[in-house]
Tab-separated table of C-alpha atoms in Angstrom:
chain	number	residue	atom	x	y	z
P	18	MET	CA	-60.860	233.147	264.949
P	19	GLY	CA	-60.915	229.497	263.862
P	20	LEU	CA	-59.232	226.718	265.754
P	21	PHE	CA	-56.657	226.230	262.976
P	22	THR	CA	-55.774	229.953	262.890
P	23	GLU	CA	-55.466	230.079	266.678
P	24	LEU	CA	-53.177	227.065	266.621
P	25	LYS	CA	-51.057	228.588	263.835
P	26	ASP	CA	-50.766	231.902	265.723
P	27	SER	CA	-49.853	230.075	268.907
P	28	ILE	CA	-47.090	228.092	267.170
P	29	SER	CA	-45.873	231.262	265.476
P	30	ARG	CA	-45.684	233.106	268.820
P	31	ALA	CA	-43.781	230.229	270.398
P	32	THR	CA	-41.354	230.102	267.456
P	33	ASP	CA	-40.854	233.870	267.589
P	34	ARG	CA	-40.058	233.627	271.292
P	35	LEU	CA	-37.643	230.776	270.707
P	36	PHE	CA	-35.698	232.502	267.974
P	37	SER	CA	-36.198	236.121	268.933
P	38	GLU	CA	-33.235	238.361	268.214
P	39	GLN	CA	-34.557	240.664	270.932
P	40	GLU	CA	-34.212	238.064	273.689
P	41	PRO	CA	-31.501	239.268	276.093
P	42	LYS	CA	-28.335	237.196	275.979
P	43	ARG	CA	-27.203	235.838	279.327
P	44	ILE	CA	-23.585	236.879	279.675
P	45	GLY	CA	-21.725	235.200	282.514
P	46	ILE	CA	-18.881	237.099	284.148
P	47	TYR	CA	-16.355	234.433	285.111
P	48	GLY	CA	-12.791	234.410	286.398
P	49	PRO	CA	-10.695	233.686	289.482
P	50	PRO	CA	-11.512	235.212	292.903
P	51	ASN	CA	-10.586	238.893	293.347
P	52	ALA	CA	-10.156	239.637	289.638
P	53	GLY	CA	-12.751	242.419	289.917
P	54	LYS	CA	-15.796	240.664	288.452
P	55	THR	CA	-18.343	242.334	290.731
P	56	THR	CA	-16.684	245.730	290.317
P	57	LEU	CA	-17.026	245.305	286.544
P	58	ALA	CA	-20.619	244.022	286.797
P	59	ASN	CA	-21.489	247.020	288.969
P	60	ARG	CA	-19.751	249.439	286.603
P	61	ILE	CA	-21.712	248.090	283.610
P	62	ALA	CA	-25.013	247.966	285.522
P	63	ARG	CA	-24.584	251.476	286.938
P	64	ASP	CA	-23.568	252.960	283.575
P	65	TRP	CA	-26.642	251.576	281.796
P	66	THR	CA	-29.332	251.080	284.459
P	67	GLY	CA	-28.263	253.230	287.406
P	68	ASP	CA	-28.302	250.260	289.829
P	69	ALA	CA	-25.484	248.079	291.160
P	70	VAL	CA	-25.402	244.280	291.052
P	71	GLY	CA	-23.777	243.450	294.387
P	72	ALA	CA	-21.285	244.285	297.126
P	73	GLU	CA	-17.564	244.593	296.339
P	74	SER	CA	-14.776	243.639	298.718
P	75	HIS	CA	-11.074	242.819	298.896
P	76	VAL	CA	-11.952	239.611	300.801
P	77	PRO	CA	-11.973	236.596	298.436
P	78	HIS	CA	-15.390	235.075	297.741
P	79	GLU	CA	-17.353	238.227	298.541
P	80	THR	CA	-19.659	237.061	295.752
P	81	ARG	CA	-20.903	233.665	296.867
P	82	ARG	CA	-24.051	233.373	294.779
P	83	ALA	CA	-24.514	234.116	291.107
P	84	ARG	CA	-26.362	237.424	290.760
P	85	ARG	CA	-28.177	238.566	287.698
P	86	LYS	CA	-28.947	242.057	286.436
P	87	GLU	CA	-31.569	241.723	283.762
P	88	ASN	CA	-32.238	243.754	280.656
P	89	VAL	CA	-29.114	245.881	280.584
P	90	GLU	CA	-29.464	247.861	277.368
P	91	ILE	CA	-26.150	248.970	275.903
P	92	GLU	CA	-26.298	251.464	273.056
P	93	ARG	CA	-23.315	251.634	270.727
P	94	ASN	CA	-23.101	253.369	267.376
P	95	GLY	CA	-26.877	253.700	267.041
P	96	LYS	CA	-27.482	250.026	267.823
P	97	THR	CA	-28.916	248.750	271.103
P	98	VAL	CA	-27.986	245.363	272.549
P	99	THR	CA	-29.746	243.921	275.572
P	100	ILE	CA	-27.957	241.538	277.917
P	101	ASP	CA	-28.563	239.925	281.279
P	102	ILE	CA	-25.358	240.192	283.310
P	103	VAL	CA	-24.672	237.172	285.501
P	104	ASP	CA	-22.001	237.948	288.104
P	105	THR	CA	-20.557	234.669	289.363
P	106	PRO	CA	-18.362	233.664	292.324
P	107	GLY	CA	-14.650	233.343	291.595
P	108	VAL	CA	-13.920	229.843	290.349
P	109	THR	CA	-11.379	227.836	292.311
P	110	THR	CA	-10.636	224.198	293.112
P	111	LYS	CA	-10.145	224.788	296.849
P	112	VAL	CA	-11.782	226.828	299.605
P	113	ASP	CA	-10.360	226.907	303.130
P	114	TYR	CA	-12.372	228.698	305.808
P	115	GLU	CA	-9.102	229.597	307.590
P	116	GLU	CA	-8.439	232.079	304.756
P	117	PHE	CA	-11.171	234.245	306.271
P	118	THR	CA	-10.457	233.896	309.991
P	119	ASP	CA	-8.243	237.014	309.985
P	120	GLU	CA	-11.258	239.023	308.888
P	121	MET	CA	-14.069	237.355	310.878
P	122	GLU	CA	-15.045	234.847	313.584
P	123	LYS	CA	-14.623	231.115	312.891
P	124	ASP	CA	-18.371	230.438	312.569
P	125	ASP	CA	-18.748	233.254	310.068
P	126	ALA	CA	-15.670	232.040	308.179
P	127	ILE	CA	-17.112	228.511	307.957
P	128	ARG	CA	-20.458	229.870	306.763
P	129	ARG	CA	-18.683	232.017	304.193
P	130	SER	CA	-16.637	229.091	302.871
P	131	ARG	CA	-19.766	226.879	302.638
P	132	GLU	CA	-21.584	229.562	300.685
P	133	ALA	CA	-18.518	230.014	298.471
P	134	THR	CA	-18.336	226.297	297.603
P	135	GLU	CA	-22.044	226.194	296.791
P	136	GLY	CA	-21.634	229.326	294.680
P	137	VAL	CA	-18.706	227.922	292.681
P	138	ALA	CA	-20.593	224.650	292.059
P	139	GLU	CA	-23.595	226.671	290.902
P	140	ALA	CA	-21.402	228.820	288.630
P	141	MET	CA	-19.941	225.694	286.984
P	142	HIS	CA	-23.420	224.298	286.462
P	143	TRP	CA	-24.598	227.579	284.932
P	144	LEU	CA	-21.611	227.570	282.577
P	145	ARG	CA	-22.739	224.223	281.194
P	146	GLU	CA	-26.434	225.022	281.085
P	147	ASP	CA	-27.384	228.639	281.292
P	148	VAL	CA	-25.124	231.246	279.684
P	149	ASP	CA	-24.970	232.447	276.077
P	150	GLY	CA	-21.572	234.126	276.286
P	151	VAL	CA	-18.749	234.782	278.725
P	152	ILE	CA	-16.778	237.782	279.888
P	153	TYR	CA	-13.655	236.304	281.466
P	154	VAL	CA	-12.107	238.771	283.907
P	155	LEU	CA	-8.445	238.533	284.872
P	156	ASP	CA	-6.359	240.670	287.206
P	157	SER	CA	-3.685	242.020	284.835
P	158	ALA	CA	-1.275	242.394	287.757
P	159	GLU	CA	-1.326	238.614	288.346
P	160	ASP	CA	0.085	235.706	286.338
P	161	PRO	CA	-2.802	234.529	284.112
P	162	ILE	CA	-1.344	231.082	283.464
P	163	THR	CA	-2.996	229.126	286.245
P	164	GLN	CA	-4.650	225.734	286.009
P	165	VAL	CA	-8.062	227.172	286.890
P	166	ASN	CA	-7.850	229.815	284.141
P	167	THR	CA	-6.627	227.283	281.588
P	168	MET	CA	-9.364	224.820	282.575
P	169	LEU	CA	-12.114	227.429	282.552
P	170	ILE	CA	-11.106	228.846	279.167
P	171	GLY	CA	-10.966	225.253	277.843
P	172	ILE	CA	-14.442	224.513	279.218
P	173	ILE	CA	-15.816	227.725	277.658
P	174	GLU	CA	-14.182	226.895	274.298
P	175	SER	CA	-15.526	223.338	274.361
P	176	ARG	CA	-19.040	224.749	274.675
P	177	ASP	CA	-18.465	227.109	271.725
P	178	LEU	CA	-19.476	230.103	273.838
P	179	PRO	CA	-18.333	233.518	272.593
P	180	VAL	CA	-15.764	234.820	275.081
P	181	LEU	CA	-14.095	238.164	275.661
P	182	ILE	CA	-11.124	238.368	278.015
P	183	PHE	CA	-11.000	241.532	280.101
P	184	ALA	CA	-7.583	242.450	281.502
P	185	ASN	CA	-8.740	244.349	284.587
P	186	LYS	CA	-6.821	246.575	287.049
P	187	ILE	CA	-4.698	248.373	284.429
P	188	ASP	CA	-4.463	251.212	286.967
P	189	LEU	CA	-1.989	249.103	288.990
P	190	ASP	CA	1.761	249.558	288.406
P	191	GLU	CA	2.347	245.802	288.101
P	192	SER	CA	-0.319	245.446	285.393
P	193	SER	CA	0.722	243.690	282.167
P	194	VAL	CA	-1.943	243.324	279.485
P	195	LYS	CA	0.603	241.708	277.168
P	196	ARG	CA	1.075	238.838	279.623
P	197	ILE	CA	-2.647	238.049	279.261
P	198	GLU	CA	-2.635	238.488	275.474
P	199	ASP	CA	0.321	236.096	275.268
P	200	ALA	CA	-1.382	233.551	277.567
P	201	PHE	CA	-4.640	233.407	275.575
P	202	PRO	CA	-3.785	234.641	272.060
P	203	GLN	CA	-6.814	232.873	270.581
P	204	HIS	CA	-9.181	235.383	272.241
P	205	LYS	CA	-9.670	239.139	272.118
P	206	THR	CA	-8.245	240.826	275.222
P	207	VAL	CA	-9.635	244.192	276.285
P	208	PRO	CA	-7.683	246.233	278.867
P	209	LEU	CA	-9.666	248.170	281.482
P	210	SER	CA	-9.905	249.376	285.031
P	211	ALA	CA	-13.413	248.644	286.281
P	212	LYS	CA	-12.617	250.470	289.512
P	213	GLU	CA	-11.430	253.676	287.815
P	214	GLY	CA	-13.690	253.396	284.766
P	215	GLU	CA	-10.748	253.414	282.341
P	216	ASN	CA	-11.281	252.260	278.741
P	217	MET	CA	-14.984	251.525	279.239
P	218	ASP	CA	-15.865	252.784	275.738
P	219	GLU	CA	-13.788	249.968	274.225
P	220	VAL	CA	-15.368	247.544	276.720
P	221	TYR	CA	-18.886	248.473	275.579
P	222	ASP	CA	-17.926	248.469	271.885
P	223	ASN	CA	-16.661	244.920	272.280
P	224	ILE	CA	-19.652	243.727	274.320
P	225	ALA	CA	-21.968	245.077	271.622
P	226	GLU	CA	-19.904	243.500	268.844
P	227	TYR	CA	-19.498	240.062	270.468
P	228	PHE	CA	-22.843	239.621	272.160
P	229	GLY	CA	-25.180	241.865	270.180
K	2	MET	CA	-17.463	201.160	292.724
K	3	PRO	CA	-13.807	200.071	292.811
K	4	LYS	CA	-11.358	202.586	294.171
K	5	ALA	CA	-8.027	203.315	292.556
K	6	THR	CA	-6.189	202.119	295.640
K	7	ASN	CA	-6.223	198.794	297.418
K	8	ALA	CA	-4.251	200.009	300.383
K	9	ASP	CA	-5.627	199.121	303.811
K	10	ASP	CA	-5.503	202.295	305.916
K	11	SER	CA	-4.574	200.428	309.100
K	12	ASP	CA	-1.501	198.948	307.444
K	13	ALA	CA	-0.590	202.054	305.487
K	14	PRO	CA	3.017	203.160	305.996
K	15	ASP	CA	3.835	206.751	306.871
K	16	GLY	CA	4.080	208.193	303.403
K	17	VAL	CA	2.216	209.553	300.476
K	18	GLN	CA	0.573	207.113	298.096
K	19	ILE	CA	0.664	207.902	294.392
K	20	ASP	CA	-1.998	206.341	292.162
K	21	LEU	CA	-0.927	206.274	288.526
K	22	ILE	CA	-4.080	205.555	286.547
K	23	SER	CA	-3.691	204.326	283.002
K	24	GLY	CA	-5.737	205.539	280.098
K	25	GLU	CA	-6.919	201.971	279.660
K	26	ARG	CA	-8.452	201.942	283.141
K	27	MET	CA	-10.309	205.189	282.414
K	28	ASP	CA	-11.602	203.959	279.045
K	29	GLY	CA	-15.273	203.183	279.141
K	30	MET	CA	-15.818	204.827	282.528
K	31	ALA	CA	-18.674	207.280	282.846
K	32	THR	CA	-17.782	210.837	283.848
K	33	MET	CA	-19.032	210.411	287.406
K	34	GLU	CA	-17.136	207.118	287.796
K	35	LYS	CA	-13.908	208.882	286.872
K	36	ILE	CA	-14.627	211.754	289.225
K	37	ARG	CA	-15.539	209.381	292.049
K	38	MET	CA	-12.325	207.430	291.534
K	39	ILE	CA	-10.228	210.617	291.551
K	40	LEU	CA	-11.894	212.156	294.586
K	41	ASP	CA	-11.899	208.899	296.574
K	42	GLY	CA	-8.137	208.753	296.059
K	43	VAL	CA	-7.658	212.411	296.995
K	44	HIS	CA	-9.878	212.042	300.097
K	45	ASP	CA	-7.529	209.244	301.180
K	46	GLY	CA	-4.630	211.695	300.914
K	47	ASN	CA	-3.277	210.183	297.707
K	48	ILE	CA	-1.789	211.943	294.707
K	49	VAL	CA	-3.707	210.833	291.629
K	50	ILE	CA	-1.949	210.899	288.266
K	51	LEU	CA	-4.015	210.314	285.144
K	52	GLU	CA	-2.147	209.077	282.098
K	53	GLU	CA	-4.836	210.725	279.988
K	54	GLY	CA	-6.468	213.908	281.215
K	55	LEU	CA	-10.106	214.799	281.500
K	56	THR	CA	-12.330	216.407	278.898
K	57	PRO	CA	-13.395	220.023	279.555
K	58	ASP	CA	-16.859	218.780	280.563
K	59	GLU	CA	-15.309	216.315	283.017
K	60	GLU	CA	-13.087	219.068	284.439
K	61	SER	CA	-16.154	221.238	284.946
K	62	ARG	CA	-17.948	218.432	286.796
K	63	LEU	CA	-14.818	217.658	288.835
K	64	ILE	CA	-14.792	221.252	290.118
K	65	GLU	CA	-18.532	221.086	290.843
K	66	VAL	CA	-18.327	217.803	292.781
K	67	THR	CA	-15.159	218.915	294.605
K	68	MET	CA	-16.991	222.014	295.808
K	69	ALA	CA	-19.903	219.903	297.037
K	70	GLU	CA	-17.528	217.748	299.118
K	71	ILE	CA	-15.486	220.492	300.778
K	72	SER	CA	-15.953	220.343	304.526
K	73	PRO	CA	-14.324	222.503	307.243
K	74	ASP	CA	-11.312	220.837	308.942
K	75	GLU	CA	-11.706	217.731	306.755
K	76	PHE	CA	-11.337	218.422	303.047
K	77	ASN	CA	-10.611	221.805	301.537
K	78	GLY	CA	-10.372	220.910	297.881
K	79	ILE	CA	-7.843	219.857	295.282
K	80	GLU	CA	-4.731	221.040	293.523
K	81	ILE	CA	-4.646	220.064	289.866
K	82	GLU	CA	-2.179	220.536	287.017
K	83	THR	CA	-2.368	219.291	283.435
K	84	TYR	CA	-0.015	219.551	280.508
K	85	PRO	CA	-1.377	221.774	277.766
K	86	LYS	CA	-3.434	220.190	275.047
K	87	SER	CA	-1.840	219.426	271.727
K	88	GLU	CA	-1.398	222.454	269.491
K	89	THR	CA	-2.624	220.346	266.619
K	90	ARG	CA	-5.968	219.376	268.133
K	91	ASP	CA	-8.859	219.663	265.729
K	92	SER	CA	-11.431	222.021	267.212
K	93	SER	CA	-13.649	222.167	264.151
K	94	LEU	CA	-17.250	220.973	264.330
K	95	LEU	CA	-16.383	218.030	262.099
K	96	GLY	CA	-13.429	217.216	264.310
K	97	ARG	CA	-15.625	217.124	267.405
K	98	ILE	CA	-18.249	214.975	265.670
K	99	MET	CA	-15.484	212.594	264.638
K	100	GLY	CA	-14.259	212.348	268.194
K	101	GLY	CA	-11.943	215.346	268.373
K	102	ASP	CA	-13.678	216.478	271.552
K	103	GLU	CA	-11.943	213.676	273.426
K	104	THR	CA	-9.131	214.766	275.666
K	105	GLU	CA	-5.643	215.000	274.226
K	106	ALA	CA	-4.064	216.130	277.465
K	107	LYS	CA	-0.905	214.199	278.231
K	108	LEU	CA	-0.963	213.951	281.993
K	109	THR	CA	-2.978	215.288	284.912
K	110	VAL	CA	-1.830	215.444	288.529
K	111	ILE	CA	-4.484	215.866	291.236
K	112	GLY	CA	-3.917	215.955	294.972
K	113	PRO	CA	-5.444	217.146	298.237
K	114	ALA	CA	-5.053	220.927	298.612
K	115	ASN	CA	-4.102	220.670	302.295
K	116	GLN	CA	-1.150	218.362	301.557
K	117	ILE	CA	0.241	219.839	298.364
K	118	GLU	CA	2.487	222.718	299.334
K	119	THR	CA	3.272	223.700	295.761
K	120	LEU	CA	2.302	222.302	292.395
K	121	HIS	CA	4.420	223.793	289.667
K	122	LYS	CA	4.217	223.215	285.965
K	123	ASP	CA	6.359	224.184	283.015
K	124	GLU	CA	6.395	222.886	279.455
K	125	THR	CA	7.833	219.494	280.302
K	126	LEU	CA	7.598	219.026	284.071
K	127	ILE	CA	4.936	219.002	286.771
K	128	SER	CA	6.576	219.178	290.185
K	129	ALA	CA	4.660	218.636	293.431
K	130	LEU	CA	5.902	219.288	296.943
K	131	VAL	CA	3.755	217.172	299.260
K	132	SER	CA	3.575	217.309	303.036
K	133	ARG	CA	2.771	214.221	305.098
K	134	ASN	CA	0.389	215.882	307.611
């Protein structure tokens, strides 16, 4: 093969890689602490790969580092979409180690809060640099109109990232999907219970449609 | 870098200082200058009120830098509230190229999380209950 042909093939391969439709999209799972992000990430990962992403807990900031599950192939209506799921720590503007001292010793609580702050900073950085789309998870039993949610949705919109809002925990009596739809009417809201596996078909249909 | 407050700590009265920062003062400042000014004020226990809010990118960096500065028993973060952006803002690509990406928020209130007991917002009012500890 001549030098010119080799060069042309090399450029072609690089271009193909750059613009490949097959390249998995990095989908960040964002939202406030305890909205059920890791439970959802685990549900998706288990349904399509058989493996979990990370530990789940009722203690805030259980997820303190972004965790990625690569090459999750979701098949919907004869079409396969491949995504990398990035489970992120719950975004907040404050972290107080004393929140955890009921559950653990002071040293462990301080370590946990340090890891949580580093994780949130990392998640914000990733949002600016490293995700192709966002699944924004909200606890449908809680008021969605908080400053953090409004800021995060605004940041996501300003970056023109495709976003799906998931109204999680519809198994709870206090759940109100309408409250979330009314808070963010500019985005599609999908109700679900990641814990109970309710409405996951609609979840996967929407993931395939938005991020495929 | 100049701080938003000129108060000398040793002469500071027992109270809560409120820094009302005009849009004019923020004009021309780089993102990190704005964030430094806000967080320096909040570290001093002040309530910082911005006449003009921050852009989404600046808000993102404010959260990131706040997280980096949280320290046990010293600083546990911020409370922040902003009025909603104008319903009429132009979010089209052309609008952003023409400067529509600039903030149109009316007012932002930021304070130290350990001193703000509640920070409530409705359509026309942001109300903060601040402790002096």
